[in-house]
Amino acid sequence: MTDISLDTLTSSTAPARRDIGLRKRYAAERRFRLYGVLAIAVGLAFLAIMLGSIVTKGYTAFWQTTVTLPISFDEKIIDPDNKRATDPDVLITANYPKLAENALIEKLGIDPKDRATVRKLKGFLSEGSRVQLRAIVAADPSVIGTTRNVDILAAANMDSAYKGQIDLSVPESRRKVSDQQVEWMNKLEAEGAMSEHFNTGLFSFGASSRPESSGLGVAIIGSFFMMGIVLLLALPIGVAASIYLEEFAKKNRFTDLIEVNINNLAAVPSIVFGLLGLAVFINFLGLPRSASFVGGLVLTLMTLPTIIIATRAALAAVPPSIRSAALGLGASKMQMVFQHVLPLAAPGILTGTIIGLARALGETAPLLLIGMVAFVADYPKTPFDPATALPVQIYMWANEAERAFVERMSGAIIILLVFLMAMNIVAIVLRRRFERRW
């Protein structure tokens, strides 16, 4: 028998061991890729569920049910004593809902003397008809004594019933819409007098206790004021601080301490900034509560660390050769920074600023602490007037008991998400358009 040496065995088994090890590494790599794909799939699934839930509940908020009625602007109801020439308040205090009720009674062919049936009309039309008809008369008093077709908002329950959000197959005692009201709704729909229109009021109305006449007008203006204040304050202060720390400050323990604190501030919960704003801006400085100016100051404090960190990263990404070339050609350090380094870092600065603004736009907790949950029905004319913000308005609607506010809340979330997506898309476009590769 031929003897087999140890070297021969080793040389013959080594390739087999290498193949086994190689297969194990490939198998581990495949498992890791599979885990990554599964993680992404789970994340996308939860995102799809969340967005699907919001969209299915909120897309109907962009449509509002209205009833087209021939409103007779009866002078006996609006100004029975003909005092409007000497007392303009007569046009403000008139019983405008009575005009809408009379028109609906005539449209449905109801006997006005049948008080039991007339009482069932309560809750069919929105109480917001008072404001709607009063605005028509205030804009053109000559309509008094004439008849005009006006699209009157349906009440919240009728709006939900018309959209199919109320199960009409359940007993009448278990729903907020009576059989008689359903019959009238079907009759008006068949005649083309009841239909859905795009809900412009969602973007223009202020706060209201009635869902059908509630809107985001005040919240949108308040958010606009706050974002303007954040942009005007946080951008120059954040960029200036970043330039000093990155280009001019000496590297020592003091600057290291500042850098650590800035990084820590970026991770501080937003509600802490709300407590700071309440203590400093409202209790100490006496600034008005619920004002967009105070909200802008609080969000500026919260956004500054994000902008500083992003700006410093953008400045550090500029190659040192740019600085050396500028200084070598005789430029001062100030000229080197503002004429060479800063323009090259601008895309990163803009991206960080927009991301910081997007984060500030979605914040709720700090605004709650400074009182921006006030019931504000009138548009703020200045940043010092009472206002609210989009995320706060969503929070307020989420706490309402009426079901119709859930629809409004989901619609507001969709609008907020659209704003946030638009801001992030702008940041990506700016980054790709102006980014330079070294």
Coordinates of C-alpha atoms in Angstrom, one line a residue:
M1 CA 0.0 0.0 0.0
T2 CA 1.3 3.4 -1.0
D3 CA 1.8 5.8 1.9
I4 CA 0.1 9.2 1.6
S5 CA 2.2 12.0 3.2
L6 CA 0.7 14.8 5.4
D7 CA 1.6 17.4 2.8
T8 CA -0.3 15.6 0.2
L9 CA -3.4 15.4 2.4
T10 CA -3.1 19.1 3.3
S11 CA -2.7 20.2 -0.3
S12 CA -5.8 18.1 -1.4
T13 CA -8.2 19.2 1.4
A14 CA -7.2 23.0 1.3
P15 CA -9.2 23.8 -1.8
A16 CA -12.3 22.0 -0.4
R17 CA -12.1 24.0 2.8
R18 CA -11.7 27.2 0.8
D19 CA -14.8 26.3 -1.3
I20 CA -16.8 25.6 1.9
G21 CA -15.7 29.0 3.4
L22 CA -16.5 30.8 0.2
R23 CA -20.0 29.2 0.0
K24 CA -20.7 30.2 3.6
R25 CA -19.6 33.8 2.9
Y26 CA -21.8 34.0 -0.2
A27 CA -24.7 32.5 1.8
A28 CA -24.2 35.1 4.6
E29 CA -24.2 37.8 2.0
R30 CA -27.4 36.6 0.4
R31 CA -29.1 36.4 3.8
F32 CA -28.0 39.9 4.6
R33 CA -29.4 41.2 1.3
L34 CA -32.6 39.3 2.0
Y35 CA -32.8 40.9 5.5
G36 CA -32.3 44.3 3.9
V37 CA -35.0 43.7 1.3
L38 CA -37.4 42.5 4.0
A39 CA -36.7 45.5 6.2
I40 CA -37.4 47.9 3.3
A41 CA -40.5 45.9 2.4
V42 CA -41.8 46.1 6.0
G43 CA -41.1 49.8 6.1
L44 CA -42.8 50.5 2.8
A45 CA -45.8 48.3 3.9
F46 CA -46.3 50.3 7.1
L47 CA -45.9 53.6 5.1
A48 CA -48.5 52.4 2.5
I49 CA -50.9 51.5 5.3
M50 CA -50.5 54.8 7.0
L51 CA -50.8 56.9 3.8
G52 CA -53.7 54.7 2.6
S53 CA -55.6 55.2 5.9
I54 CA -55.1 59.0 5.7
V55 CA -56.1 59.3 2.1
T56 CA -59.1 57.1 2.3
K57 CA -60.4 59.0 5.3
G58 CA -59.4 62.5 4.1
Y59 CA -59.9 62.7 0.4
T60 CA -63.6 63.4 0.9
A61 CA -62.7 66.5 2.8
F62 CA -61.9 68.2 -0.4
W63 CA -65.5 67.9 -1.5
Q64 CA -68.4 69.6 0.2
T65 CA -72.1 68.9 -0.2
T66 CA -74.2 72.0 -1.0
V67 CA -77.9 72.6 -1.7
T68 CA -78.7 75.1 -4.4
L69 CA -81.7 77.2 -3.3
P70 CA -83.5 80.2 -4.7
I71 CA -83.0 82.5 -1.7
S72 CA -85.5 85.3 -1.5
F73 CA -83.8 88.2 0.3
D74 CA -87.0 89.3 1.9
E75 CA -86.9 92.9 3.2
K76 CA -89.4 92.0 5.9
I77 CA -86.9 89.6 7.4
I78 CA -83.6 91.5 6.7
D79 CA -84.8 95.1 7.5
P80 CA -88.5 95.1 8.5
D81 CA -88.3 98.7 9.8
N82 CA -86.2 100.1 6.9
K83 CA -83.4 101.2 9.3
R84 CA -80.4 100.2 7.3
A85 CA -79.8 103.7 6.1
T86 CA -79.3 105.0 9.7
D87 CA -78.3 101.7 11.4
P88 CA -76.0 99.5 9.3
D89 CA -75.9 96.9 12.1
V90 CA -79.4 95.9 11.0
L91 CA -77.8 94.0 8.1
I92 CA -75.5 92.2 10.5
T93 CA -78.1 91.0 13.0
A94 CA -80.8 90.0 10.5
N95 CA -82.2 86.4 10.7
Y96 CA -80.4 85.1 7.7
P97 CA -80.9 81.4 8.5
K98 CA -84.7 82.1 8.2
L99 CA -84.1 83.0 4.6
A100 CA -82.4 79.7 3.9
E101 CA -85.1 77.8 5.8
N102 CA -87.9 79.5 3.8
A103 CA -86.2 78.7 0.5
L104 CA -85.8 75.0 1.5
I105 CA -89.4 74.8 2.6
E106 CA -90.5 76.1 -0.8
K107 CA -88.1 73.8 -2.6
L108 CA -89.4 70.7 -0.8
G109 CA -93.0 71.7 -1.1
I110 CA -93.6 71.7 2.6
D111 CA -96.6 73.4 4.2
P112 CA -95.0 76.2 6.3
K113 CA -97.9 75.8 8.8
D114 CA -96.9 72.1 9.4
R115 CA -94.6 72.9 12.3
A116 CA -93.8 69.3 13.1
T117 CA -92.4 68.7 9.6
V118 CA -90.7 72.1 9.6
R119 CA -88.9 71.2 12.8
K120 CA -87.4 68.2 11.1
L121 CA -85.6 70.5 8.7
K122 CA -83.3 71.5 11.6
G123 CA -79.9 70.1 11.0
F124 CA -80.4 69.8 7.2
L125 CA -78.6 73.1 6.3
S126 CA -75.5 74.5 7.9
E127 CA -75.8 77.3 10.5
G128 CA -73.0 78.8 8.5
S129 CA -75.6 80.0 6.1
R130 CA -75.9 83.1 8.3
V131 CA -72.4 84.2 7.5
Q132 CA -72.7 83.2 3.8
L133 CA -75.9 85.1 3.2
R134 CA -74.8 88.1 5.3
A135 CA -71.7 88.4 3.2
I136 CA -73.8 88.5 0.1
V137 CA -76.0 91.3 1.4
A138 CA -73.0 93.2 2.8
A139 CA -71.2 93.1 -0.5
D140 CA -74.3 94.2 -2.5
P141 CA -77.2 95.6 -0.5
S142 CA -79.2 95.9 -3.7
V143 CA -80.0 92.2 -3.5
I144 CA -82.6 92.9 -0.8
G145 CA -86.0 92.4 -2.4
T146 CA -84.6 90.0 -5.1
T147 CA -84.3 86.3 -5.4
R148 CA -81.0 84.6 -6.3
N149 CA -79.8 81.0 -6.5
V150 CA -77.2 80.4 -3.7
D151 CA -75.3 77.2 -2.9
I152 CA -75.9 76.7 0.8
L153 CA -73.7 74.3 2.7
A154 CA -75.3 71.2 4.0
A155 CA -75.0 70.4 7.7
A156 CA -72.2 68.0 8.7
N157 CA -74.4 65.0 9.2
M158 CA -76.2 65.5 5.9
D159 CA -72.8 65.9 4.2
S160 CA -71.6 62.6 5.7
A161 CA -74.9 60.9 4.7
Y162 CA -74.6 62.2 1.1
K163 CA -71.0 61.0 0.8
G164 CA -72.1 57.5 2.0
Q165 CA -70.2 57.8 5.3
I166 CA -73.3 57.0 7.4
D167 CA -74.9 53.6 7.2
L168 CA -78.5 54.3 6.3
S169 CA -79.5 50.6 6.6
V170 CA -79.4 50.7 10.4
P171 CA -82.5 51.7 12.4
E172 CA -83.3 55.4 12.4
S173 CA -82.9 55.6 16.2
R174 CA -79.2 54.6 15.8
R175 CA -78.1 57.3 13.3
K176 CA -78.1 61.1 13.3
V177 CA -80.0 61.4 10.0
S178 CA -83.7 60.7 10.1
D179 CA -85.6 58.8 7.4
Q180 CA -87.4 62.0 6.5
Q181 CA -84.1 63.9 5.9
V182 CA -82.9 61.0 3.8
E183 CA -86.0 61.2 1.7
W184 CA -85.5 65.0 1.2
M185 CA -81.9 64.4 0.4
N186 CA -82.8 61.9 -2.4
K187 CA -85.4 64.2 -3.7
L188 CA -83.0 67.2 -3.9
E189 CA -80.4 65.0 -5.5
A190 CA -82.8 63.8 -8.1
E191 CA -83.7 67.4 -9.0
G192 CA -80.1 68.3 -9.2
A193 CA -80.3 70.8 -6.3
M194 CA -78.0 68.8 -4.0
S195 CA -74.5 68.0 -5.2
E196 CA -70.8 68.0 -4.2
H197 CA -68.4 70.8 -5.1
F198 CA -64.7 71.3 -4.5
N199 CA -64.4 72.5 -0.9
T200 CA -62.6 75.8 -1.2
G201 CA -63.7 76.5 2.4
L202 CA -61.2 74.0 3.6
F203 CA -58.4 76.4 2.6
S204 CA -60.2 79.7 3.4
F205 CA -62.5 79.3 6.4
G206 CA -61.2 79.9 9.9
A207 CA -62.0 78.0 13.1
S208 CA -65.6 76.9 13.7
S209 CA -67.5 74.6 16.0
R210 CA -69.3 73.3 12.9
P211 CA -67.3 70.9 10.8
E212 CA -68.8 71.9 7.5
S213 CA -67.7 75.5 8.0
S214 CA -64.3 74.8 9.5
G215 CA -61.2 75.4 7.5
L216 CA -57.4 75.9 7.5
G217 CA -57.3 79.5 6.4
V218 CA -56.0 80.9 9.8
A219 CA -53.6 77.9 10.2
I220 CA -52.1 78.4 6.7
I221 CA -51.5 82.1 7.3
G222 CA -50.1 81.5 10.8
S223 CA -47.7 78.8 9.4
F224 CA -46.7 81.2 6.7
F225 CA -45.9 83.9 9.2
M226 CA -43.9 81.5 11.4
M227 CA -41.9 80.0 8.5
G228 CA -41.1 83.5 7.3
I229 CA -39.8 84.5 10.8
V230 CA -37.8 81.3 11.0
L231 CA -36.2 81.9 7.6
L232 CA -35.4 85.5 8.4
L233 CA -33.8 84.7 11.7
A234 CA -32.4 81.2 11.6
L235 CA -30.7 81.4 8.2
P236 CA -28.5 84.4 8.8
I237 CA -27.7 83.6 12.4
G238 CA -27.0 79.9 11.7
V239 CA -24.8 80.6 8.6
A240 CA -22.9 83.4 10.5
A241 CA -22.3 81.1 13.5
S242 CA -21.2 78.3 11.2
I243 CA -18.8 80.4 9.2
Y244 CA -17.2 81.7 12.4
L245 CA -16.8 78.3 14.0
E246 CA -15.5 76.6 10.8
E247 CA -13.3 79.3 9.3
F248 CA -12.3 81.8 12.0
A249 CA -12.5 80.3 15.5
K250 CA -9.5 78.8 17.0
K251 CA -9.7 75.1 17.8
N252 CA -9.6 74.9 21.6
R253 CA -11.7 73.6 24.5
F254 CA -14.1 76.5 24.4
T255 CA -15.0 75.9 20.7
D256 CA -15.1 72.2 21.3
L257 CA -17.6 72.8 24.1
I258 CA -19.7 75.0 21.8
E259 CA -19.7 72.2 19.1
V260 CA -20.8 69.6 21.6
N261 CA -23.6 71.8 22.9
I262 CA -24.8 72.5 19.3
N263 CA -24.9 68.8 18.6
N264 CA -26.8 68.1 21.8
L265 CA -29.3 70.9 21.1
A266 CA -30.2 69.2 17.8
A267 CA -31.3 66.2 19.8
V268 CA -33.3 68.0 22.5
P269 CA -37.0 67.2 22.4
S270 CA -39.0 70.0 20.8
I271 CA -41.3 70.4 23.8
V272 CA -38.2 71.7 25.8
F273 CA -38.0 74.6 23.3
G274 CA -41.7 75.3 24.0
L275 CA -41.0 75.5 27.7
L276 CA -38.1 77.9 27.0
G277 CA -40.3 80.1 24.8
L278 CA -43.1 80.1 27.4
A279 CA -40.6 81.2 30.1
V280 CA -38.6 83.7 28.1
F281 CA -40.8 85.2 25.4
I282 CA -44.2 85.2 27.1
N283 CA -43.6 85.2 30.9
F284 CA -40.4 87.3 30.9
L285 CA -40.7 89.5 27.8
G286 CA -44.5 89.8 27.8
L287 CA -45.0 89.0 24.2
P288 CA -48.6 88.0 23.2
R289 CA -49.7 84.4 23.5
S290 CA -51.0 82.6 20.4
A291 CA -49.0 85.0 18.2
S292 CA -47.2 83.8 15.1
F293 CA -44.2 85.9 16.1
V294 CA -43.7 84.0 19.3
G295 CA -44.1 80.7 17.5
G296 CA -41.6 81.8 14.9
L297 CA -39.1 82.6 17.7
V298 CA -39.5 79.3 19.3
L299 CA -39.1 77.4 16.1
T300 CA -36.1 79.5 15.3
L301 CA -34.4 78.3 18.4
M302 CA -35.3 74.7 17.5
T303 CA -34.1 75.0 13.9
L304 CA -30.8 76.8 14.5
P305 CA -28.8 73.7 15.5
T306 CA -29.9 71.9 12.4
I307 CA -28.9 74.7 10.1
I308 CA -25.6 75.2 11.9
I309 CA -24.7 71.5 11.6
A310 CA -25.7 71.3 7.9
T311 CA -23.8 74.6 7.1
R312 CA -20.6 73.5 8.8
A313 CA -20.8 70.2 6.9
A314 CA -21.2 72.0 3.6
L315 CA -18.3 74.4 4.4
A316 CA -16.0 71.5 5.5
A317 CA -16.8 69.7 2.2
V318 CA -15.2 72.5 0.1
P319 CA -11.7 71.3 -0.8
P320 CA -8.8 73.0 1.1
S321 CA -7.2 73.8 -2.3
I322 CA -9.9 76.4 -3.0
R323 CA -8.9 78.2 0.2
S324 CA -5.2 77.9 -0.5
A325 CA -5.6 79.1 -4.1
A326 CA -7.7 82.2 -3.0
L327 CA -5.2 83.1 -0.3
G328 CA -2.3 82.5 -2.7
L329 CA -3.7 85.0 -5.2
G330 CA -3.8 87.7 -2.5
A331 CA -7.4 87.4 -1.2
S332 CA -8.0 88.2 2.4
K333 CA -9.5 85.6 4.6
M334 CA -12.8 87.4 4.5
Q335 CA -12.7 87.5 0.7
M336 CA -11.8 83.9 0.6
V337 CA -14.7 82.8 2.7
F338 CA -17.5 85.0 1.2
Q339 CA -16.3 85.0 -2.5
H340 CA -15.1 81.4 -2.9
V341 CA -16.0 79.0 -0.1
L342 CA -19.5 80.2 0.7
P343 CA -20.8 80.1 -2.9
L344 CA -19.5 76.6 -3.3
A345 CA -21.2 75.5 0.0
A346 CA -24.5 77.2 -0.9
P347 CA -26.3 74.1 -2.1
G348 CA -25.6 72.2 1.1
I349 CA -26.6 75.3 3.1
L350 CA -29.9 75.6 1.2
T351 CA -30.6 71.9 1.6
G352 CA -30.0 72.0 5.4
T353 CA -32.2 75.1 5.7
I354 CA -35.1 73.7 3.8
I355 CA -34.9 70.4 5.8
G356 CA -34.9 72.5 9.0
L357 CA -37.9 74.5 7.9
A358 CA -39.7 71.3 7.0
R359 CA -39.1 69.9 10.4
A360 CA -40.3 73.2 12.0
L361 CA -43.5 73.2 9.9
G362 CA -44.5 69.9 11.3
E363 CA -43.9 70.7 15.0
T364 CA -46.8 70.8 17.4
A365 CA -45.6 70.4 21.0
P366 CA -43.7 73.7 21.3
L367 CA -46.6 75.6 19.8
L368 CA -49.1 74.1 22.2
L369 CA -47.1 75.4 25.2
I370 CA -47.1 79.0 23.9
G371 CA -50.9 79.0 23.5
M372 CA -51.4 78.5 19.8
V373 CA -54.4 76.2 20.4
A374 CA -56.7 79.2 20.7
F375 CA -60.0 79.3 18.8
V376 CA -59.2 81.8 16.1
A377 CA -61.9 82.5 13.5
D378 CA -60.5 85.8 12.0
Y379 CA -57.5 85.9 9.7
P380 CA -54.3 87.3 11.4
K381 CA -53.2 90.5 9.7
T382 CA -49.8 90.7 11.4
P383 CA -47.5 88.1 13.1
F384 CA -48.5 89.6 16.4
D385 CA -52.2 88.7 16.0
P386 CA -53.6 85.5 17.4
A387 CA -53.2 82.6 15.0
T388 CA -52.7 78.9 14.9
A389 CA -50.6 76.5 12.7
L390 CA -51.3 73.5 10.5
P391 CA -50.1 70.8 12.9
V392 CA -51.9 72.5 15.8
Q393 CA -55.1 72.7 13.9
I394 CA -54.8 69.0 13.1
Y395 CA -54.3 68.3 16.8
M396 CA -57.4 70.4 17.7
W397 CA -59.6 68.6 15.2
A398 CA -58.4 65.2 16.5
N399 CA -59.8 66.1 19.9
E400 CA -63.2 67.1 18.6
A401 CA -66.1 64.7 19.4
E402 CA -68.0 65.0 16.1
R403 CA -67.2 62.4 13.5
A404 CA -67.1 64.9 10.6
F405 CA -64.0 66.5 12.1
V406 CA -62.1 63.2 11.5
E407 CA -62.6 63.8 7.8
R408 CA -61.3 67.4 8.1
M409 CA -58.3 66.2 10.2
S410 CA -57.3 63.6 7.6
G411 CA -57.7 66.2 4.8
A412 CA -55.5 68.6 6.8
I413 CA -52.8 65.9 7.2
I414 CA -52.8 65.4 3.5
I415 CA -52.2 69.1 2.9
L416 CA -49.4 69.2 5.5
L417 CA -47.8 66.1 3.9
V418 CA -48.0 67.8 0.5
F419 CA -46.2 70.9 1.9
L420 CA -43.5 68.7 3.5
M421 CA -43.0 66.7 0.4
A422 CA -42.7 69.8 -1.7
M423 CA -40.1 71.3 0.6
N424 CA -38.0 68.1 0.6
I425 CA -38.3 67.8 -3.2
V426 CA -37.1 71.4 -3.6
A427 CA -34.1 70.5 -1.3
I428 CA -33.2 67.5 -3.5
V429 CA -33.5 69.4 -6.7
L430 CA -31.3 72.3 -5.4
R431 CA -28.8 69.8 -4.2
R432 CA -28.6 68.0 -7.5
R433 CA -28.6 71.1 -9.6
F434 CA -25.9 73.0 -7.8
E435 CA -23.8 70.2 -6.4
R436 CA -20.3 70.0 -7.5
R437 CA -18.1 66.9 -7.4
W438 CA -14.5 67.3 -6.6

